[in-house]
Amino acid sequence: MRWLVRLIVLVAAIVAVREMRHRQQVVLRMGADLNDGVRGLHAAETEIDATDRSIDDAASRVRELDAQITAIERAHPGGIPDSVRREYARLIGEHNDAVALHNDLVAGQRRLNDDYKAQVDRHNARVADANEYAAASGPCSFLPEWLRARVCREGE
């Protein structure tokens, strides 16, 4: 009878060690996945910051050109004379190009923000999965289901 008990204890220990190794591998994979997610988030944040600076630069250029155009228009309230028309048309063209660039950058920024939010949501879901796995990996989780129900209390 003793040898049967010892055999059961030995089998239970072997099963527990195998399960522990499996869980360690799962935790390592989850950790690597979470680290990759964090690196991806940092890269996305860097790209968003760079785009923010580009938008600010484009907005400054639009304001600068607008000020030059407004100065010409105020200097000539009766209409733009032929002697200044070429410069005025060039400024208008540059202003339109700068506005188009600004608008493109803003649209790109919106896409980046949407992608970033989706990345954050995916990362948060992975974190929730990892937390759930960790919560379900208490000491009683090594026991077979039929024994866990008898030995462990709820929430252990």
PDB file of C-alpha atoms in Angstrom:
ATOM      1  CA  MET A   1       0.000   0.000   0.000  1.00  0.00           C
ATOM      2  CA  ARG A   2       2.867   2.364   0.809  1.00  0.00           C
ATOM      3  CA  TRP A   3       4.389   1.871  -2.619  1.00  0.00           C
ATOM      4  CA  LEU A   4       1.040   2.843  -4.201  1.00  0.00           C
ATOM      5  CA  VAL A   5       0.910   6.094  -2.207  1.00  0.00           C
ATOM      6  CA  ARG A   6       4.532   6.833  -3.079  1.00  0.00           C
ATOM      7  CA  LEU A   7       3.817   6.119  -6.726  1.00  0.00           C
ATOM      8  CA  ILE A   8       0.818   8.474  -6.704  1.00  0.00           C
ATOM      9  CA  VAL A   9       2.876  11.204  -5.020  1.00  0.00           C
ATOM     10  CA  LEU A  10       5.682  10.696  -7.546  1.00  0.00           C
ATOM     11  CA  VAL A  11       3.279  10.862 -10.488  1.00  0.00           C
ATOM     12  CA  ALA A  12       1.657  13.978  -9.044  1.00  0.00           C
ATOM     13  CA  ALA A  13       5.088  15.609  -8.622  1.00  0.00           C
ATOM     14  CA  ILE A  14       6.076  14.745 -12.191  1.00  0.00           C
ATOM     15  CA  VAL A  15       2.805  16.146 -13.520  1.00  0.00           C
ATOM     16  CA  ALA A  16       3.277  19.317 -11.444  1.00  0.00           C
ATOM     17  CA  VAL A  17       6.842  19.818 -12.712  1.00  0.00           C
ATOM     18  CA  ARG A  18       5.762  19.320 -16.335  1.00  0.00           C
ATOM     19  CA  GLU A  19       2.895  21.746 -15.866  1.00  0.00           C
ATOM     20  CA  MET A  20       5.213  24.273 -14.212  1.00  0.00           C
ATOM     21  CA  ARG A  21       7.660  24.072 -17.135  1.00  0.00           C
ATOM     22  CA  HIS A  22       4.810  24.480 -19.602  1.00  0.00           C
ATOM     23  CA  ARG A  23       3.559  27.540 -17.744  1.00  0.00           C
ATOM     24  CA  GLN A  24       7.050  29.010 -17.639  1.00  0.00           C
ATOM     25  CA  GLN A  25       7.244  28.690 -21.422  1.00  0.00           C
ATOM     26  CA  VAL A  26       3.837  30.287 -21.797  1.00  0.00           C
ATOM     27  CA  VAL A  27       4.827  33.145 -19.484  1.00  0.00           C
ATOM     28  CA  LEU A  28       8.067  33.689 -21.419  1.00  0.00           C
ATOM     29  CA  ARG A  29       6.145  33.821 -24.711  1.00  0.00           C
ATOM     30  CA  MET A  30       3.611  36.211 -23.211  1.00  0.00           C
ATOM     31  CA  GLY A  31       6.407  38.398 -21.850  1.00  0.00           C
ATOM     32  CA  ALA A  32       8.157  38.509 -25.209  1.00  0.00           C
ATOM     33  CA  ASP A  33       4.874  39.349 -26.920  1.00  0.00           C
ATOM     34  CA  LEU A  34       4.189  42.143 -24.434  1.00  0.00           C
ATOM     35  CA  ASN A  35       7.717  43.518 -24.873  1.00  0.00           C
ATOM     36  CA  ASP A  36       7.279  43.506 -28.652  1.00  0.00           C
ATOM     37  CA  GLY A  37       4.004  45.352 -28.176  1.00  0.00           C
ATOM     38  CA  VAL A  38       5.657  47.980 -25.990  1.00  0.00           C
ATOM     39  CA  ARG A  39       8.429  48.484 -28.562  1.00  0.00           C
ATOM     40  CA  GLY A  40       5.767  48.884 -31.262  1.00  0.00           C
ATOM     41  CA  LEU A  41       3.940  51.449 -29.136  1.00  0.00           C
ATOM     42  CA  HIS A  42       7.147  53.420 -28.579  1.00  0.00           C
ATOM     43  CA  ALA A  43       7.857  53.413 -32.317  1.00  0.00           C
ATOM     44  CA  ALA A  44       4.317  54.619 -33.032  1.00  0.00           C
ATOM     45  CA  GLU A  45       4.655  57.371 -30.414  1.00  0.00           C
ATOM     46  CA  THR A  46       7.925  58.506 -31.994  1.00  0.00           C
ATOM     47  CA  GLU A  47       6.277  58.647 -35.410  1.00  0.00           C
ATOM     48  CA  ILE A  48       3.322  60.591 -34.004  1.00  0.00           C
ATOM     49  CA  ASP A  49       5.682  63.075 -32.329  1.00  0.00           C
ATOM     50  CA  ALA A  50       7.629  63.559 -35.575  1.00  0.00           C
ATOM     51  CA  THR A  51       4.394  64.151 -37.470  1.00  0.00           C
ATOM     52  CA  ASP A  52       3.296  66.655 -34.808  1.00  0.00           C
ATOM     53  CA  ARG A  53       6.499  68.625 -35.387  1.00  0.00           C
ATOM     54  CA  SER A  54       5.983  68.496 -39.152  1.00  0.00           C
ATOM     55  CA  ILE A  55       2.422  69.761 -38.734  1.00  0.00           C
ATOM     56  CA  ASP A  56       3.656  72.603 -36.533  1.00  0.00           C
ATOM     57  CA  ASP A  57       6.295  73.515 -39.140  1.00  0.00           C
ATOM     58  CA  ALA A  58       3.722  73.430 -41.933  1.00  0.00           C
ATOM     59  CA  ALA A  59       1.293  75.563 -39.910  1.00  0.00           C
ATOM     60  CA  SER A  60       4.066  78.104 -39.260  1.00  0.00           C
ATOM     61  CA  ARG A  61       4.830  78.236 -42.973  1.00  0.00           C
ATOM     62  CA  VAL A  62       1.135  78.788 -43.772  1.00  0.00           C
ATOM     63  CA  ARG A  63       0.969  81.661 -41.228  1.00  0.00           C
ATOM     64  CA  GLU A  64       4.173  83.186 -42.602  1.00  0.00           C
ATOM     65  CA  LEU A  65       2.890  83.106 -46.184  1.00  0.00           C
ATOM     66  CA  ASP A  66      -0.518  84.375 -45.071  1.00  0.00           C
ATOM     67  CA  ALA A  67       1.165  87.339 -43.370  1.00  0.00           C
ATOM     68  CA  GLN A  68       3.118  88.152 -46.548  1.00  0.00           C
ATOM     69  CA  ILE A  69      -0.012  87.881 -48.703  1.00  0.00           C
ATOM     70  CA  THR A  70      -2.014  90.008 -46.282  1.00  0.00           C
ATOM     71  CA  ALA A  71       0.747  92.666 -46.266  1.00  0.00           C
ATOM     72  CA  ILE A  72       0.612  92.896 -50.072  1.00  0.00           C
ATOM     73  CA  GLU A  73      -3.196  93.065 -50.044  1.00  0.00           C
ATOM     74  CA  ARG A  74      -3.174  95.826 -47.390  1.00  0.00           C
ATOM     75  CA  ALA A  75      -0.537  97.762 -49.281  1.00  0.00           C
ATOM     76  CA  HIS A  76      -2.738  97.655 -52.385  1.00  0.00           C
ATOM     77  CA  PRO A  77      -6.401  97.898 -51.266  1.00  0.00           C
ATOM     78  CA  GLY A  78      -7.582  98.896 -54.733  1.00  0.00           C
ATOM     79  CA  GLY A  79      -6.180  95.746 -56.348  1.00  0.00           C
ATOM     80  CA  ILE A  80      -2.836  94.138 -56.962  1.00  0.00           C
ATOM     81  CA  PRO A  81      -0.788  96.135 -59.510  1.00  0.00           C
ATOM     82  CA  ASP A  82       0.966  94.382 -62.375  1.00  0.00           C
ATOM     83  CA  SER A  83       4.396  95.150 -60.876  1.00  0.00           C
ATOM     84  CA  VAL A  84       3.604  93.009 -57.796  1.00  0.00           C
ATOM     85  CA  ARG A  85       1.230  90.499 -59.385  1.00  0.00           C
ATOM     86  CA  ARG A  86       3.949  87.949 -60.201  1.00  0.00           C
ATOM     87  CA  GLU A  87       5.251  87.932 -56.585  1.00  0.00           C
ATOM     88  CA  TYR A  88       1.690  87.854 -55.253  1.00  0.00           C
ATOM     89  CA  ALA A  89       0.772  84.874 -57.487  1.00  0.00           C
ATOM     90  CA  ARG A  90       3.936  83.059 -56.381  1.00  0.00           C
ATOM     91  CA  LEU A  91       3.028  83.593 -52.707  1.00  0.00           C
ATOM     92  CA  ILE A  92      -0.534  82.407 -53.338  1.00  0.00           C
ATOM     93  CA  GLY A  93       0.811  79.253 -55.025  1.00  0.00           C
ATOM     94  CA  GLU A  94       3.238  78.599 -52.165  1.00  0.00           C
ATOM     95  CA  HIS A  95       0.449  79.226 -49.667  1.00  0.00           C
ATOM     96  CA  ASN A  96      -1.834  76.732 -51.432  1.00  0.00           C
ATOM     97  CA  ASP A  97       0.961  74.150 -51.518  1.00  0.00           C
ATOM     98  CA  ALA A  98       1.699  74.724 -47.823  1.00  0.00           C
ATOM     99  CA  VAL A  99      -1.998  74.352 -46.934  1.00  0.00           C
ATOM    100  CA  ALA A 100      -2.213  71.126 -48.970  1.00  0.00           C
ATOM    101  CA  LEU A 101       0.900  69.765 -47.211  1.00  0.00           C
ATOM    102  CA  HIS A 102      -0.556  70.723 -43.824  1.00  0.00           C
ATOM    103  CA  ASN A 103      -3.845  69.010 -44.643  1.00  0.00           C
ATOM    104  CA  ASP A 104      -2.037  65.870 -45.824  1.00  0.00           C
ATOM    105  CA  LEU A 105       0.014  65.812 -42.623  1.00  0.00           C
ATOM    106  CA  VAL A 106      -3.115  66.223 -40.484  1.00  0.00           C
ATOM    107  CA  ALA A 107      -4.856  63.384 -42.349  1.00  0.00           C
ATOM    108  CA  GLY A 108      -1.756  61.233 -41.879  1.00  0.00           C
ATOM    109  CA  GLN A 109      -1.716  62.124 -38.191  1.00  0.00           C
ATOM    110  CA  ARG A 110      -5.324  61.012 -37.843  1.00  0.00           C
ATOM    111  CA  ARG A 111      -4.449  57.658 -39.425  1.00  0.00           C
ATOM    112  CA  LEU A 112      -1.434  57.316 -37.128  1.00  0.00           C
ATOM    113  CA  ASN A 113      -3.588  58.097 -34.101  1.00  0.00           C
ATOM    114  CA  ASP A 114      -6.211  55.537 -35.172  1.00  0.00           C
ATOM    115  CA  ASP A 115      -3.503  52.919 -35.712  1.00  0.00           C
ATOM    116  CA  TYR A 116      -1.947  53.793 -32.347  1.00  0.00           C
ATOM    117  CA  LYS A 117      -5.279  53.434 -30.547  1.00  0.00           C
ATOM    118  CA  ALA A 118      -5.811  50.031 -32.175  1.00  0.00           C
ATOM    119  CA  GLN A 119      -2.282  49.007 -31.139  1.00  0.00           C
ATOM    120  CA  VAL A 120      -2.953  50.116 -27.557  1.00  0.00           C
ATOM    121  CA  ASP A 121      -6.220  48.162 -27.513  1.00  0.00           C
ATOM    122  CA  ARG A 122      -4.450  45.021 -28.783  1.00  0.00           C
ATOM    123  CA  HIS A 123      -1.671  45.465 -26.215  1.00  0.00           C
ATOM    124  CA  ASN A 124      -4.172  45.986 -23.398  1.00  0.00           C
ATOM    125  CA  ALA A 125      -6.016  42.823 -24.448  1.00  0.00           C
ATOM    126  CA  ARG A 126      -2.735  40.890 -24.321  1.00  0.00           C
ATOM    127  CA  VAL A 127      -1.995  42.325 -20.877  1.00  0.00           C
ATOM    128  CA  ALA A 128      -5.465  41.287 -19.717  1.00  0.00           C
ATOM    129  CA  ASP A 129      -4.857  37.773 -21.073  1.00  0.00           C
ATOM    130  CA  ALA A 130      -1.512  37.595 -19.275  1.00  0.00           C
ATOM    131  CA  ASN A 131      -3.070  38.824 -16.038  1.00  0.00           C
ATOM    132  CA  GLU A 132      -5.877  36.300 -16.360  1.00  0.00           C
ATOM    133  CA  TYR A 133      -3.368  33.525 -16.982  1.00  0.00           C
ATOM    134  CA  ALA A 134      -1.316  34.613 -13.962  1.00  0.00           C
ATOM    135  CA  ALA A 135      -4.420  34.751 -11.764  1.00  0.00           C
ATOM    136  CA  ALA A 136      -5.362  31.231 -12.860  1.00  0.00           C
ATOM    137  CA  SER A 137      -1.864  29.916 -12.162  1.00  0.00           C
ATOM    138  CA  GLY A 138      -1.959  29.720  -8.373  1.00  0.00           C
ATOM    139  CA  PRO A 139      -0.689  26.727  -6.414  1.00  0.00           C
ATOM    140  CA  CYS A 140      -3.991  24.868  -6.728  1.00  0.00           C
ATOM    141  CA  SER A 141      -3.861  25.130 -10.501  1.00  0.00           C
ATOM    142  CA  PHE A 142      -1.275  22.320 -10.542  1.00  0.00           C
ATOM    143  CA  LEU A 143      -3.756  19.862  -9.133  1.00  0.00           C
ATOM    144  CA  PRO A 144      -6.061  17.833 -11.332  1.00  0.00           C
ATOM    145  CA  GLU A 145      -9.558  19.264 -11.591  1.00  0.00           C
ATOM    146  CA  TRP A 146     -11.171  16.483  -9.510  1.00  0.00           C
ATOM    147  CA  LEU A 147      -8.683  17.039  -6.664  1.00  0.00           C
ATOM    148  CA  ARG A 148      -8.668  20.838  -6.910  1.00  0.00           C
ATOM    149  CA  ALA A 149     -12.415  20.939  -6.229  1.00  0.00           C
ATOM    150  CA  ARG A 150     -11.904  18.977  -2.990  1.00  0.00           C
ATOM    151  CA  VAL A 151      -8.700  20.557  -1.687  1.00  0.00           C
ATOM    152  CA  CYS A 152      -8.739  24.203  -2.775  1.00  0.00           C
ATOM    153  CA  ARG A 153     -11.205  26.913  -1.907  1.00  0.00           C
ATOM    154  CA  GLU A 154     -12.749  29.137  -4.548  1.00  0.00           C
ATOM    155  CA  GLY A 155     -10.421  31.974  -5.631  1.00  0.00           C
ATOM    156  CA  GLU A 156      -7.180  30.144  -4.838  1.00  0.00           C
TER     157      GLU A 156
END
